[in-house]
Amino acid sequence: MDKTISNLSHFEGQEITLKGWVYNKRAIGKIWFLILRDGTGLVQCVVVKGEVDEALFDLEADLNQEDAVMVTGSIRKEPRSIGGYELGVSKIEVVQHVTEEYPIGPKEHGPDFLMSNRHLWLRSKRQNAIIRVRHRIVKAIRDFFDMNEFTLVDSPMFTANAVEGTTDLFEVDYFDRSAYLTQSGQLYGEASAMAFGKIYVFGPVFRAEKSKTRRHLTEFWMVEPEMAYCDLEQDMDYAEKFVAYIVQQCLEHCQAEFKILERDTGKLESIIPPFPRITYDEAVKILHDNGLDFSYGSDFGAPDETLLAEQFDKPVMIHRWPADTKPFYMKRDEQNDDLALGVDMIAPEGYGEIIGGGQREDDHDILLKRIRHHDLPLEPFKWYLDLRKYGSVPHAGFGLGLERTVAWITGTKHIRETIPYPRTLSRLEP
Ligand code: ATP
Ligand code: MN
């Protein structure tokens, strides 16, 4: 087992060396404290006059924030201390001494300054905790699909297809022609589902989102399961099981991070299936009953989503949308041809839409008609139409936005803090 701060409980009573950096320090007379960070957590290291040689005791005056240090000492339980353990110092080795003032001090900094120093900001307690929860969410995603016998089938980043029109796409030079960066792996996911049964695509996607919101990045990660022989109802069953599993895994493994983030975990504990399911029509009625001025047939905006989420203590799934609000490939409801068999999942607490998905059109001629109706070029969709010629079956899937999920679970208001190096309309560095 690694000798790290996250593993201290296993080393109680032993003398070990921790390798890290100076996070903070403070002195009170004959005793001083070094708060050490090693990337896995923080620990208070205690230096007592008389118990160590004078040179070590005097080192306090020389130490600066982010000095790289290796600290040796014995580990003891200390409930009042951060993390519940403390290190009684016997030796400190300075690996690199910082001579310039570290840009991120204890004083308040504005978000733009911090984002420009993202390469350093990631060392801060809160940012570090968010990214560690992100890591756990990614692991839970992969474990869920493994346990449920899905195969990971990656889709390409360079595409010739514009899945939902070209306005949000990044166009790039591709030798003597142009290509688009993918905004969703779904079309390939459908082909893969016909080859493997149940699959998932997991990778970055790109959208030229020109609006500045706290929910939109230009590069974000999306996980997209797609299932053959699956209808909208079964798709929603998977979506709620999946999201509940992610939350439960975080509750089991991320308590230290939630404490740093001051996340009210009580709100996460109730995230257990079944989740409420309402139709688009019912959602519109809720908005109208609450006095909102919403016009039937449009997509929900952030305030609408927040109000809808407030009606429930779990994520809510809204299904059966006016067909015009949804992409060409969505199957229509047999009971009402004006409705598409789509579903969005809205997270609680005002974090907005985390999932978009639905059942796909599986009839060749109807799909061809829709591609034409949407004025999309036929050539790049030939292979997609093939899927409806050779053994077409009902199939469905969804896409979950990783960063929006991290924002909700960690209680982070702005999505830019949920990805290590965010890309937005105004930010391409660091
Ligand atoms: P919105 O209406 O909020 O922009 P969307 O309808 O465009 O979302 P989908 O195309 O259904 O979203 O994408 C599936 C999921 O990907 C969304 O539910 C959301 O979690 C996530 N997502 C979409 N766009 C972004 C973005 N620009 N940045 C981060 N996550 C996004
Ligand atoms: Mn969007």
Coordinates of C-alpha atoms and ligand atoms in Angstrom, one line a residue:
M1 CA 0.0 0.0 0.0
D2 CA 1.3 3.5 -0.9
K3 CA 2.4 5.6 2.0
T4 CA 0.0 8.5 1.2
I5 CA -2.2 10.8 3.2
S6 CA -5.3 9.0 2.0
N7 CA -3.9 5.7 3.5
L8 CA -2.8 7.1 6.9
S9 CA -5.2 4.9 8.9
H10 CA -3.2 1.9 7.8
F11 CA 0.0 3.3 9.2
E12 CA -1.1 4.3 12.7
G13 CA 1.7 3.9 15.2
Q14 CA 4.3 3.6 12.5
E15 CA 7.0 6.0 11.4
I16 CA 6.7 6.7 7.6
T17 CA 7.9 9.3 5.1
L18 CA 5.3 11.3 3.2
K19 CA 6.3 13.0 -0.1
G20 CA 4.5 16.2 -0.9
W21 CA 4.4 20.0 -0.8
V22 CA 3.9 22.6 1.9
Y23 CA 0.3 23.7 1.8
N24 CA 0.4 26.0 4.9
K25 CA 2.2 26.5 8.2
R26 CA 1.7 28.2 11.5
A27 CA 3.7 28.6 14.7
I28 CA 2.7 29.0 18.3
G29 CA 5.7 29.4 20.6
K30 CA 7.4 26.0 21.1
I31 CA 5.4 24.2 18.5
W32 CA 4.8 24.6 14.8
F33 CA 2.5 23.0 12.3
L34 CA 3.1 22.1 8.7
I35 CA 0.0 21.3 6.6
L36 CA 1.3 18.9 4.0
R37 CA -0.5 18.0 0.8
D38 CA 0.5 15.0 -1.3
G39 CA -2.2 15.0 -3.9
T40 CA -4.3 12.4 -2.0
G41 CA -5.2 14.7 0.9
L42 CA -3.9 17.0 3.6
V43 CA -2.3 16.2 7.0
Q44 CA -1.1 18.3 9.9
C45 CA 2.5 17.6 10.8
V46 CA 3.6 18.7 14.2
V47 CA 7.1 19.9 15.2
V48 CA 7.9 20.3 18.9
K49 CA 10.9 22.2 20.3
G50 CA 13.1 19.9 22.3
E51 CA 11.8 16.8 20.6
V52 CA 13.7 17.6 17.4
D53 CA 17.2 19.1 16.8
E54 CA 17.4 22.9 16.6
A55 CA 18.1 23.1 12.8
L56 CA 14.8 21.2 12.1
F57 CA 12.9 23.4 14.6
D58 CA 14.3 26.6 12.9
L59 CA 13.3 25.4 9.4
E60 CA 9.9 26.9 9.9
A61 CA 11.1 30.4 9.2
D62 CA 12.5 29.2 5.8
L63 CA 9.5 27.2 4.5
N64 CA 7.4 28.7 1.7
Q65 CA 4.0 27.6 0.3
E66 CA 4.6 24.8 -2.3
D67 CA 8.1 24.0 -1.2
A68 CA 8.6 20.3 -2.2
V69 CA 9.3 18.4 1.0
M70 CA 9.6 14.8 2.3
V71 CA 8.4 14.6 5.9
T72 CA 9.2 11.7 8.2
G73 CA 7.4 11.0 11.5
S74 CA 5.0 8.8 13.4
I75 CA 1.3 8.6 12.6
R76 CA -1.2 9.0 15.4
K77 CA -4.9 9.3 15.6
E78 CA -6.1 12.9 16.2
P79 CA -9.8 13.4 15.8
R80 CA -9.6 17.2 15.9
S81 CA -7.1 17.3 13.1
I82 CA -8.0 17.4 9.4
G83 CA -8.4 13.9 8.1
G84 CA -8.4 12.4 11.6
Y85 CA -4.6 11.7 11.8
E86 CA -1.5 13.7 12.6
L87 CA 2.2 13.2 11.9
G88 CA 4.7 13.8 14.7
V89 CA 7.8 15.1 12.8
S90 CA 11.3 13.6 13.2
K91 CA 12.8 14.8 9.9
I92 CA 12.1 17.1 7.0
E93 CA 14.0 17.0 3.7
V94 CA 13.5 20.0 1.4
V95 CA 13.5 18.8 -2.3
Q96 CA 13.0 22.2 -3.8
H97 CA 12.7 25.5 -2.1
V98 CA 10.3 28.0 -3.7
T99 CA 11.9 31.4 -3.9
E100 CA 9.2 33.3 -5.7
E101 CA 5.9 34.1 -4.1
Y102 CA 3.3 31.5 -5.0
P103 CA 0.5 33.2 -7.1
I104 CA -2.4 31.6 -5.2
G105 CA -2.3 32.7 -1.6
P106 CA -4.9 32.5 1.1
K107 CA -6.4 35.8 0.0
E108 CA -9.5 35.9 -2.2
H109 CA -8.9 35.7 -6.0
G110 CA -11.3 36.3 -8.8
P111 CA -12.4 33.3 -11.0
D112 CA -10.7 34.6 -14.1
F113 CA -7.3 34.9 -12.3
L114 CA -7.8 31.4 -10.9
M115 CA -8.7 30.0 -14.3
S116 CA -5.7 31.6 -15.8
N117 CA -3.7 29.7 -13.2
R118 CA -5.6 26.5 -13.6
H119 CA -2.3 24.6 -13.8
L120 CA -1.6 25.7 -10.2
W121 CA -5.2 26.0 -8.9
L122 CA -5.7 22.2 -9.3
R123 CA -3.4 21.9 -6.2
S124 CA -6.0 23.7 -4.0
K125 CA -8.1 21.7 -1.6
R126 CA -11.5 22.3 -3.2
Q127 CA -10.4 21.9 -6.9
N128 CA -8.4 18.8 -6.0
A129 CA -11.5 17.2 -4.2
I130 CA -13.7 17.9 -7.3
I131 CA -11.4 16.2 -9.6
R132 CA -11.0 13.2 -7.3
V133 CA -14.8 12.9 -7.3
R134 CA -14.8 13.1 -11.1
H135 CA -12.3 10.2 -11.1
R136 CA -14.7 8.1 -8.9
I137 CA -17.6 9.0 -11.2
V138 CA -15.7 7.8 -14.2
K139 CA -14.8 4.5 -12.4
A140 CA -18.4 4.0 -11.5
I141 CA -19.5 4.6 -15.1
R142 CA -17.1 2.0 -16.4
D143 CA -18.0 -0.5 -13.6
F144 CA -21.7 -0.1 -14.2
F145 CA -21.3 -1.0 -17.8
D146 CA -19.0 -3.8 -17.1
M147 CA -21.4 -5.3 -14.5
N148 CA -24.2 -5.0 -17.0
E149 CA -22.3 -6.7 -19.9
F150 CA -21.9 -3.6 -22.1
T151 CA -18.9 -3.5 -24.5
L152 CA -16.9 -0.3 -24.8
V153 CA -16.8 0.6 -28.5
D154 CA -15.1 3.9 -29.2
S155 CA -16.4 6.2 -32.0
P156 CA -14.2 8.6 -34.0
M157 CA -13.5 12.2 -33.2
F158 CA -13.2 13.2 -36.9
T159 CA -16.5 12.8 -38.7
A160 CA -18.1 13.7 -42.0
N161 CA -21.6 13.7 -40.5
A162 CA -23.3 16.6 -38.9
V163 CA -25.7 14.8 -36.5
E164 CA -27.9 17.8 -35.6
G165 CA -27.0 20.4 -38.2
T166 CA -23.7 22.2 -38.6
T167 CA -24.2 25.3 -36.4
D168 CA -22.6 23.9 -33.3
L169 CA -19.8 22.0 -35.0
F170 CA -16.1 22.8 -35.2
E171 CA -15.0 22.4 -38.7
V172 CA -11.4 21.4 -39.3
D173 CA -9.1 21.0 -42.3
Y174 CA -8.8 17.4 -43.2
F175 CA -6.2 17.1 -46.0
D176 CA -8.0 18.3 -49.2
R177 CA -11.4 18.4 -47.6
S178 CA -13.0 19.4 -44.4
A179 CA -14.2 17.4 -41.4
Y180 CA -16.1 18.1 -38.2
L181 CA -15.1 17.3 -34.6
T182 CA -17.7 15.0 -33.2
Q183 CA -20.5 16.4 -31.1
S184 CA -21.8 12.9 -30.2
G185 CA -20.8 9.4 -30.8
Q186 CA -24.4 8.2 -31.1
L187 CA -24.7 7.3 -34.8
Y188 CA -21.6 5.1 -34.4
G189 CA -23.0 3.8 -31.2
E190 CA -26.1 2.6 -33.1
A191 CA -23.9 0.7 -35.6
S192 CA -21.9 -0.8 -32.8
A193 CA -25.1 -1.9 -30.9
M194 CA -26.1 -3.9 -34.0
A195 CA -22.7 -5.5 -33.9
F196 CA -22.3 -6.1 -30.1
G197 CA -25.8 -5.8 -28.6
K198 CA -25.2 -3.5 -25.7
I199 CA -22.4 -0.9 -26.0
Y200 CA -21.2 2.3 -24.7
V201 CA -19.1 5.2 -26.2
F202 CA -17.1 7.3 -23.7
G203 CA -15.0 10.2 -24.8
P204 CA -14.7 13.9 -25.4
V205 CA -17.1 15.7 -27.7
F206 CA -17.0 19.2 -29.1
R207 CA -19.6 21.8 -29.5
A208 CA -19.1 25.4 -30.7
E209 CA -21.4 26.7 -28.0
K210 CA -21.4 30.4 -28.5
S211 CA -23.5 31.2 -25.5
K212 CA -21.8 31.8 -22.2
T213 CA -23.5 29.8 -19.5
R214 CA -22.3 28.0 -16.4
R215 CA -23.5 24.7 -17.9
H216 CA -21.7 24.8 -21.3
L217 CA -18.2 23.9 -22.3
T218 CA -16.9 23.6 -25.9
E219 CA -15.1 20.4 -25.1
F220 CA -16.8 18.0 -22.6
W221 CA -17.0 14.3 -21.9
M222 CA -20.1 12.3 -22.8
V223 CA -20.9 8.7 -22.1
E224 CA -23.4 7.2 -24.5
P225 CA -24.8 3.7 -24.0
E226 CA -26.8 2.2 -26.9
M227 CA -28.9 -1.0 -26.7
A228 CA -30.3 -3.2 -29.4
Y229 CA -33.8 -4.6 -28.8
C230 CA -34.6 -1.8 -26.4
D231 CA -37.5 0.7 -26.3
L232 CA -37.9 4.0 -24.5
E233 CA -39.3 2.5 -21.3
Q234 CA -36.3 0.1 -21.0
D235 CA -34.0 3.0 -21.9
M236 CA -35.3 5.0 -18.9
D237 CA -34.9 1.9 -16.7
Y238 CA -31.2 1.9 -17.5
A239 CA -30.8 5.6 -17.1
E240 CA -32.2 5.7 -13.6
K241 CA -30.2 2.6 -12.5
F242 CA -27.1 4.0 -14.0
V243 CA -27.3 7.5 -12.3
A244 CA -28.3 6.0 -9.0
Y245 CA -25.3 3.6 -9.1
I246 CA -22.9 6.6 -9.8
V247 CA -24.3 8.5 -6.8
Q248 CA -24.2 5.5 -4.5
Q249 CA -20.5 4.8 -5.4
C250 CA -19.6 8.4 -4.7
L251 CA -21.4 8.3 -1.3
E252 CA -19.4 5.1 -0.5
H253 CA -16.0 6.3 -1.6
C254 CA -15.9 10.1 -1.5
Q255 CA -16.9 11.1 2.0
A256 CA -13.5 12.9 2.6
E257 CA -14.0 14.9 -0.6
F258 CA -17.6 15.8 0.3
K259 CA -16.5 17.1 3.6
I260 CA -13.9 19.4 2.0
L261 CA -16.6 20.5 -0.5
E262 CA -19.2 21.0 2.3
R263 CA -21.6 19.0 0.2
D264 CA -25.0 18.2 1.8
T265 CA -24.9 14.4 1.2
G266 CA -28.4 13.9 2.7
K267 CA -29.7 15.2 -0.7
L268 CA -27.7 12.5 -2.5
E269 CA -28.8 9.6 -0.3
S270 CA -32.4 9.7 -1.7
I271 CA -31.2 9.1 -5.2
I272 CA -32.6 5.6 -5.6
P273 CA -34.8 4.2 -8.4
P274 CA -37.5 4.6 -9.4
F275 CA -37.1 8.2 -10.6
P276 CA -40.2 10.2 -11.4
R277 CA -41.2 10.1 -15.1
I278 CA -43.5 12.7 -16.6
T279 CA -44.4 13.6 -20.2
Y280 CA -43.4 16.8 -21.8
D281 CA -47.1 17.8 -21.7
E282 CA -47.2 17.2 -18.0
A283 CA -44.1 19.2 -17.5
V284 CA -45.6 22.2 -19.4
K285 CA -48.7 22.0 -17.2
I286 CA -46.5 22.2 -14.1
L287 CA -44.8 25.3 -15.4
H288 CA -48.1 26.9 -16.3
D289 CA -49.6 26.0 -12.9
N290 CA -46.7 27.8 -11.3
G291 CA -47.3 30.9 -13.3
L292 CA -44.4 30.6 -15.8
D293 CA -44.8 32.0 -19.2
F294 CA -43.7 29.0 -21.3
S295 CA -44.7 28.5 -24.9
Y296 CA -45.7 24.9 -25.8
G297 CA -43.3 23.4 -28.3
S298 CA -40.0 25.0 -27.2
D299 CA -37.2 23.4 -25.2
F300 CA -37.0 24.1 -21.5
G301 CA -34.6 26.9 -20.4
A302 CA -32.6 26.9 -17.2
P303 CA -35.3 28.5 -15.0
D304 CA -37.9 26.0 -16.3
E305 CA -35.6 23.1 -15.6
T306 CA -35.0 24.4 -12.0
L307 CA -38.7 24.7 -11.3
L308 CA -39.4 21.3 -12.7
A309 CA -36.6 19.8 -10.6
E310 CA -37.9 21.5 -7.4
Q311 CA -41.1 19.4 -7.6
F312 CA -39.1 16.2 -6.9
D313 CA -36.3 15.0 -4.6
K314 CA -34.8 12.8 -7.3
P315 CA -33.8 13.4 -10.9
V316 CA -36.9 13.7 -13.1
M317 CA -37.2 12.1 -16.5
I318 CA -39.3 14.1 -19.1
H319 CA -40.3 12.0 -22.1
R320 CA -42.4 12.3 -25.3
W321 CA -41.4 15.6 -26.7
P322 CA -42.9 17.6 -29.6
A323 CA -41.0 16.1 -32.6
D324 CA -39.8 19.5 -33.8
T325 CA -37.7 20.0 -30.6
K326 CA -35.7 16.7 -31.3
P327 CA -33.3 15.5 -33.9
F328 CA -34.3 13.7 -37.1
Y329 CA -33.3 10.2 -35.9
M330 CA -35.7 10.0 -33.0
K331 CA -38.6 7.6 -33.4
R332 CA -42.2 8.9 -33.2
D333 CA -44.7 7.8 -30.7
E334 CA -47.2 5.3 -32.2
Q335 CA -50.0 6.9 -30.3
N336 CA -49.3 10.4 -31.5
D337 CA -47.0 11.1 -34.5
D338 CA -46.3 14.6 -33.4
L339 CA -44.4 13.3 -30.4
A340 CA -40.8 12.0 -30.4
L341 CA -39.8 9.2 -28.1
G342 CA -37.1 11.2 -26.4
V343 CA -36.2 11.6 -22.8
D344 CA -34.3 14.2 -20.9
M345 CA -33.2 13.7 -17.3
I346 CA -33.1 16.8 -15.1
A347 CA -30.8 16.8 -12.0
P348 CA -32.2 18.0 -8.7
E349 CA -31.1 21.3 -7.0
G350 CA -31.0 23.4 -10.1
Y351 CA -28.1 21.6 -12.0
G352 CA -30.2 21.2 -15.1
E353 CA -30.2 18.5 -17.8
I354 CA -27.7 15.7 -17.3
I355 CA -29.1 13.2 -19.8
G356 CA -30.6 13.4 -23.3
G357 CA -31.7 10.3 -25.1
G358 CA -34.4 8.2 -26.6
Q359 CA -35.6 5.5 -29.0
R360 CA -34.2 5.7 -32.5
E361 CA -36.2 5.5 -35.8
D362 CA -35.6 1.9 -37.1
D363 CA -37.6 2.1 -40.3
H364 CA -35.5 2.8 -43.4
D365 CA -38.0 4.7 -45.4
I366 CA -39.2 6.9 -42.6
L367 CA -35.6 7.7 -41.6
L368 CA -34.8 8.6 -45.3
K369 CA -37.8 10.9 -45.4
R370 CA -36.7 12.7 -42.2
I371 CA -33.1 13.2 -43.4
R372 CA -34.6 14.8 -46.5
H373 CA -37.1 16.8 -44.5
H374 CA -34.2 18.2 -42.4
D375 CA -32.3 19.1 -45.6
L376 CA -29.3 17.0 -44.5
P377 CA -26.9 15.8 -47.2
L378 CA -27.6 12.1 -48.0
E379 CA -24.2 10.9 -48.8
P380 CA -22.6 10.9 -45.3
F381 CA -25.7 9.1 -43.9
K382 CA -25.6 6.1 -46.3
W383 CA -23.9 3.9 -43.8
Y384 CA -26.4 5.0 -41.2
L385 CA -29.3 4.0 -43.4
D386 CA -27.6 0.6 -44.0
L387 CA -28.4 -0.2 -40.3
R388 CA -32.1 0.0 -41.2
K389 CA -31.6 -2.4 -44.2
Y390 CA -29.8 -5.2 -42.5
G391 CA -31.5 -6.6 -39.5
S392 CA -33.1 -3.4 -38.1
V393 CA -34.5 -3.7 -34.6
P394 CA -35.9 -1.3 -32.0
H395 CA -33.0 0.3 -30.2
A396 CA -32.4 3.2 -27.8
G397 CA -29.8 4.9 -25.8
F398 CA -28.8 8.1 -24.1
G399 CA -25.9 10.5 -23.5
L400 CA -24.9 11.6 -20.0
G401 CA -22.7 14.7 -19.7
L402 CA -19.9 13.9 -17.3
E403 CA -19.1 17.5 -16.2
R404 CA -22.8 18.3 -15.5
T405 CA -22.9 15.2 -13.4
V406 CA -19.8 16.1 -11.5
A407 CA -21.2 19.6 -10.9
W408 CA -24.4 18.2 -9.4
I409 CA -22.8 15.5 -7.3
T410 CA -20.0 17.8 -5.9
G411 CA -22.4 20.8 -5.6
T412 CA -20.2 23.0 -7.9
K413 CA -22.1 25.9 -9.3
H414 CA -20.0 26.4 -12.4
I415 CA -19.1 23.6 -14.9
R416 CA -15.6 25.0 -15.6
E417 CA -14.4 23.7 -12.2
T418 CA -15.5 20.1 -13.0
I419 CA -12.9 19.4 -15.8
P420 CA -9.2 19.6 -15.2
Y421 CA -8.5 22.1 -18.1
P422 CA -11.8 23.7 -19.3
R423 CA -12.4 24.9 -22.8
T424 CA -15.0 27.6 -23.3
L425 CA -15.9 30.4 -25.7
S426 CA -13.2 32.6 -24.1
R427 CA -10.7 30.1 -22.8
L428 CA -8.2 27.9 -24.7
E429 CA -5.4 28.1 -22.1
P430 CA -3.8 26.8 -20.0
Ligands
ATP1 P1 -28.5 21.8 -23.4 O1 -29.9 22.0 -24.0 O2 -28.4 22.0 -22.0 O3 -27.5 22.6 -24.2 P2 -28.4 19.5 -25.1 O4 -29.9 19.3 -25.3 O5 -27.7 20.2 -26.2 O6 -28.2 20.3 -23.7 P3 -27.6 16.8 -25.6 O7 -27.3 17.0 -27.0 O8 -28.8 16.0 -25.3 O9 -27.7 18.1 -24.7 O10 -26.4 16.1 -24.9 C1 -26.4 15.2 -23.8 C2 -25.9 15.7 -22.5 O11 -24.6 16.3 -22.7 C3 -26.7 16.8 -21.9 O12 -27.7 16.2 -21.1 C4 -25.6 17.4 -21.0 O13 -25.5 16.7 -19.8 C5 -24.4 17.3 -21.8 N1 -24.0 18.6 -22.5 C6 -24.6 19.0 -23.6 N2 -24.0 20.2 -24.1 C7 -23.0 20.4 -23.2 C8 -22.0 21.4 -23.1 N3 -21.9 22.4 -24.0 N4 -21.1 21.3 -22.0 C9 -21.2 20.4 -21.1 N5 -22.1 19.4 -21.2 C10 -23.0 19.4 -22.2
MN2 MN -26.8 22.2 -26.1

